[in-house]
PDB file of C-alpha atoms in Angstrom:
ATOM      1  CA  MET A1478      47.369-207.776  65.750  1.00  0.00           C
ATOM      2  CA  LEU A1479      49.267-205.641  63.199  1.00  0.00           C
ATOM      3  CA  GLY A1480      47.427-203.466  60.746  1.00  0.00           C
ATOM      4  CA  HIS A1481      45.141-201.777  63.302  1.00  0.00           C
ATOM      5  CA  ASP A1482      47.474-198.961  64.305  1.00  0.00           C
ATOM      6  CA  VAL A1483      46.273-195.463  63.589  1.00  0.00           C
ATOM      7  CA  ILE A1484      47.155-191.845  64.152  1.00  0.00           C
ATOM      8  CA  HIS A1485      44.202-189.500  64.479  1.00  0.00           C
ATOM      9  CA  LEU A1486      44.156-185.751  63.805  1.00  0.00           C
ATOM     10  CA  ARG A1487      40.840-184.195  64.791  1.00  0.00           C
ATOM     11  CA  GLY A1488      39.260-180.799  64.370  1.00  0.00           C
ATOM     12  CA  LEU A1489      41.862-179.137  62.211  1.00  0.00           C
ATOM     13  CA  GLU A1490      40.194-175.806  61.505  1.00  0.00           C
ATOM     14  CA  PHE A1491      40.825-173.586  58.522  1.00  0.00           C
ATOM     15  CA  TYR A1492      39.157-170.584  56.838  1.00  0.00           C
ATOM     16  CA  ALA A1493      39.024-171.183  53.091  1.00  0.00           C
ATOM     17  CA  TYR A1494      37.138-170.555  49.859  1.00  0.00           C
ATOM     18  CA  HIS A1495      35.616-173.839  48.696  1.00  0.00           C
ATOM     19  CA  GLY A1496      32.132-174.175  47.288  1.00  0.00           C
ATOM     20  CA  ALA A1497      29.962-174.314  44.197  1.00  0.00           C
ATOM     21  CA  LEU A1498      28.236-171.031  44.886  1.00  0.00           C
ATOM     22  CA  PRO A1499      29.888-167.720  43.871  1.00  0.00           C
ATOM     23  CA  GLU A1500      29.365-166.304  47.371  1.00  0.00           C
ATOM     24  CA  GLU A1501      31.388-169.182  48.868  1.00  0.00           C
ATOM     25  CA  GLN A1502      34.284-168.380  46.592  1.00  0.00           C
ATOM     26  CA  ILE A1503      34.200-164.679  47.624  1.00  0.00           C
ATOM     27  CA  LEU A1504      33.234-164.821  51.281  1.00  0.00           C
ATOM     28  CA  GLY A1505      34.797-168.089  52.380  1.00  0.00           C
ATOM     29  CA  GLN A1506      33.887-170.084  55.442  1.00  0.00           C
ATOM     30  CA  LYS A1507      35.225-172.414  58.101  1.00  0.00           C
ATOM     31  CA  PHE A1508      36.225-176.003  57.282  1.00  0.00           C
ATOM     32  CA  LEU A1509      37.104-178.696  59.715  1.00  0.00           C
ATOM     33  CA  ILE A1510      39.265-181.708  58.855  1.00  0.00           C
ATOM     34  CA  ASP A1511      39.545-185.028  60.621  1.00  0.00           C
ATOM     35  CA  ILE A1512      42.029-187.568  59.335  1.00  0.00           C
ATOM     36  CA  ASP A1513      43.076-191.084  60.365  1.00  0.00           C
ATOM     37  CA  LEU A1514      46.468-192.419  59.179  1.00  0.00           C
ATOM     38  CA  PHE A1515      46.765-196.190  59.229  1.00  0.00           C
ATOM     39  CA  SER A1516      50.268-197.480  59.518  1.00  0.00           C
ATOM     40  CA  ASP A1517      52.262-200.111  61.407  1.00  0.00           C
ATOM     41  CA  LEU A1518      53.465-198.121  64.454  1.00  0.00           C
ATOM     42  CA  SER A1519      55.246-200.998  66.199  1.00  0.00           C
ATOM     43  CA  GLN A1520      58.755-199.746  65.228  1.00  0.00           C
ATOM     44  CA  ALA A1521      58.041-196.319  66.735  1.00  0.00           C
ATOM     45  CA  GLY A1522      56.560-197.850  69.775  1.00  0.00           C
ATOM     46  CA  SER A1523      59.786-199.790  70.308  1.00  0.00           C
ATOM     47  CA  SER A1524      62.334-197.215  69.313  1.00  0.00           C
ATOM     48  CA  ASP A1525      60.716-194.096  70.689  1.00  0.00           C
ATOM     49  CA  ARG A1526      62.083-192.178  67.677  1.00  0.00           C
ATOM     50  CA  VAL A1527      60.110-189.666  65.645  1.00  0.00           C
ATOM     51  CA  GLU A1528      61.920-190.969  62.497  1.00  0.00           C
ATOM     52  CA  ASP A1529      60.087-194.319  62.945  1.00  0.00           C
ATOM     53  CA  THR A1530      56.607-192.800  62.807  1.00  0.00           C
ATOM     54  CA  ILE A1531      54.477-190.446  60.764  1.00  0.00           C
ATOM     55  CA  HIS A1532      55.205-186.906  61.918  1.00  0.00           C
ATOM     56  CA  TYR A1533      51.760-185.491  62.490  1.00  0.00           C
ATOM     57  CA  GLY A1534      53.086-181.881  62.466  1.00  0.00           C
ATOM     58  CA  GLU A1535      54.236-182.475  58.869  1.00  0.00           C
ATOM     59  CA  VAL A1536      50.841-184.039  58.040  1.00  0.00           C
ATOM     60  CA  TYR A1537      49.126-180.930  59.424  1.00  0.00           C
ATOM     61  CA  HIS A1538      51.193-178.677  57.150  1.00  0.00           C
ATOM     62  CA  VAL A1539      50.269-180.786  54.078  1.00  0.00           C
ATOM     63  CA  ILE A1540      46.581-180.586  54.988  1.00  0.00           C
ATOM     64  CA  LYS A1541      46.802-176.843  55.569  1.00  0.00           C
ATOM     65  CA  THR A1542      48.367-176.353  52.158  1.00  0.00           C
ATOM     66  CA  CYS A1543      45.576-178.413  50.545  1.00  0.00           C
ATOM     67  CA  VAL A1544      42.791-176.522  52.337  1.00  0.00           C
ATOM     68  CA  ILE A1545      44.004-172.902  52.060  1.00  0.00           C
ATOM     69  CA  GLY A1546      46.309-173.146  49.088  1.00  0.00           C
ATOM     70  CA  GLU A1547      43.731-174.125  46.452  1.00  0.00           C
ATOM     71  CA  ARG A1548      40.014-173.673  45.803  1.00  0.00           C
ATOM     72  CA  HIS A1549      37.555-176.421  44.889  1.00  0.00           C
ATOM     73  CA  GLN A1550      33.908-176.345  44.120  1.00  0.00           C
ATOM     74  CA  LEU A1551      33.275-179.685  45.968  1.00  0.00           C
ATOM     75  CA  VAL A1552      34.393-180.793  49.413  1.00  0.00           C
ATOM     76  CA  GLU A1553      34.679-184.240  47.829  1.00  0.00           C
ATOM     77  CA  ARG A1554      37.517-182.914  45.663  1.00  0.00           C
ATOM     78  CA  LEU A1555      39.157-181.378  48.666  1.00  0.00           C
ATOM     79  CA  ALA A1556      38.923-184.633  50.594  1.00  0.00           C
ATOM     80  CA  GLU A1557      40.458-186.478  47.598  1.00  0.00           C
ATOM     81  CA  ASP A1558      43.286-184.010  47.272  1.00  0.00           C
ATOM     82  CA  ILE A1559      44.169-184.297  51.019  1.00  0.00           C
ATOM     83  CA  ALA A1560      44.063-188.161  50.847  1.00  0.00           C
ATOM     84  CA  GLN A1561      46.203-188.380  47.742  1.00  0.00           C
ATOM     85  CA  ARG A1562      48.819-185.938  49.045  1.00  0.00           C
ATOM     86  CA  VAL A1563      49.075-187.589  52.432  1.00  0.00           C
ATOM     87  CA  LEU A1564      49.311-191.082  50.869  1.00  0.00           C
ATOM     88  CA  GLY A1565      51.997-189.812  48.483  1.00  0.00           C
ATOM     89  CA  GLN A1566      54.168-188.158  51.091  1.00  0.00           C
ATOM     90  CA  PHE A1567      53.857-190.414  54.224  1.00  0.00           C
ATOM     91  CA  SER A1568      54.284-194.076  54.942  1.00  0.00           C
ATOM     92  CA  CYS A1569      50.705-194.894  55.702  1.00  0.00           C
ATOM     93  CA  THR A1570      48.883-197.772  54.122  1.00  0.00           C
ATOM     94  CA  SER A1571      45.460-196.030  54.083  1.00  0.00           C
ATOM     95  CA  VAL A1572      43.765-192.888  55.258  1.00  0.00           C
ATOM     96  CA  ARG A1573      40.251-191.759  56.197  1.00  0.00           C
ATOM     97  CA  VAL A1574      39.607-188.118  55.507  1.00  0.00           C
ATOM     98  CA  GLU A1575      36.521-186.253  56.686  1.00  0.00           C
ATOM     99  CA  VAL A1576      35.855-182.690  55.533  1.00  0.00           C
ATOM    100  CA  HIS A1577      33.306-180.767  57.581  1.00  0.00           C
ATOM    101  CA  LYS A1578      31.543-177.751  56.246  1.00  0.00           C
ATOM    102  CA  PRO A1579      29.501-176.577  59.268  1.00  0.00           C
ATOM    103  CA  GLN A1580      28.291-173.368  57.527  1.00  0.00           C
ATOM    104  CA  ALA A1581      27.143-174.945  54.256  1.00  0.00           C
ATOM    105  CA  PRO A1582      24.555-172.833  52.426  1.00  0.00           C
ATOM    106  CA  ILE A1583      21.510-174.889  53.420  1.00  0.00           C
ATOM    107  CA  PRO A1584      18.312-173.053  54.168  1.00  0.00           C
ATOM    108  CA  GLY A1585      17.621-174.806  57.394  1.00  0.00           C
ATOM    109  CA  ILE A1586      18.876-175.644  60.880  1.00  0.00           C
ATOM    110  CA  PHE A1587      21.663-178.259  60.975  1.00  0.00           C
ATOM    111  CA  GLY A1588      24.762-179.041  62.955  1.00  0.00           C
ATOM    112  CA  ASP A1589      27.168-180.077  60.230  1.00  0.00           C
ATOM    113  CA  VAL A1590      27.644-181.314  56.729  1.00  0.00           C
ATOM    114  CA  SER A1591      30.589-183.508  55.930  1.00  0.00           C
ATOM    115  CA  VAL A1592      32.077-185.804  53.378  1.00  0.00           C
ATOM    116  CA  GLU A1593      34.127-188.914  54.361  1.00  0.00           C
ATOM    117  CA  ILE A1594      36.395-190.857  52.108  1.00  0.00           C
ATOM    118  CA  TRP A1595      38.674-193.858  52.647  1.00  0.00           C
ATOM    119  CA  ARG A1596      41.673-194.388  50.392  1.00  0.00           C
ATOM    120  CA  THR A1597      44.597-196.847  50.337  1.00  0.00           C
ATOM    121  CA  ALA A1598      48.066-196.446  49.031  1.00  0.00           C
ATOM    122  CA  GLY A1599      47.140-198.362  45.871  1.00  0.00           C
ATOM    123  CA  ASP A1600      44.143-196.095  45.092  1.00  0.00           C
ATOM    124  CA  ARG A1601      46.138-193.434  43.364  1.00  0.00           C
ATOM    125  CA  VAL A1602      43.811-191.113  41.361  1.00  0.00           C
TER     126      VAL A1602
END
């Protein structure tokens, strides 16, 4: 059953300055990233060699660079940037990226706001 292998990175937490409101660009806030990397992991499962898989430490570094290295008004744009960079740098066939903005400026009580996107290697923007 090839094609169903996945590497999950969950709850990557960063402090950054994304948002459409001026205060968000000045004060910043916490962002959480979840990502799923879909790839055939059978070679790594057989060889037990890091060279045969997607190095999740390197993926983390790419995500960190996207989140804290640039500023976007929309978390949709941030999610797209993460997806495109990961697809461009690693041998995954598709990714699911979820960007959580738990302190979004909403006048009410809520647990979380998030955006989720799915992209494949052929979906280059």
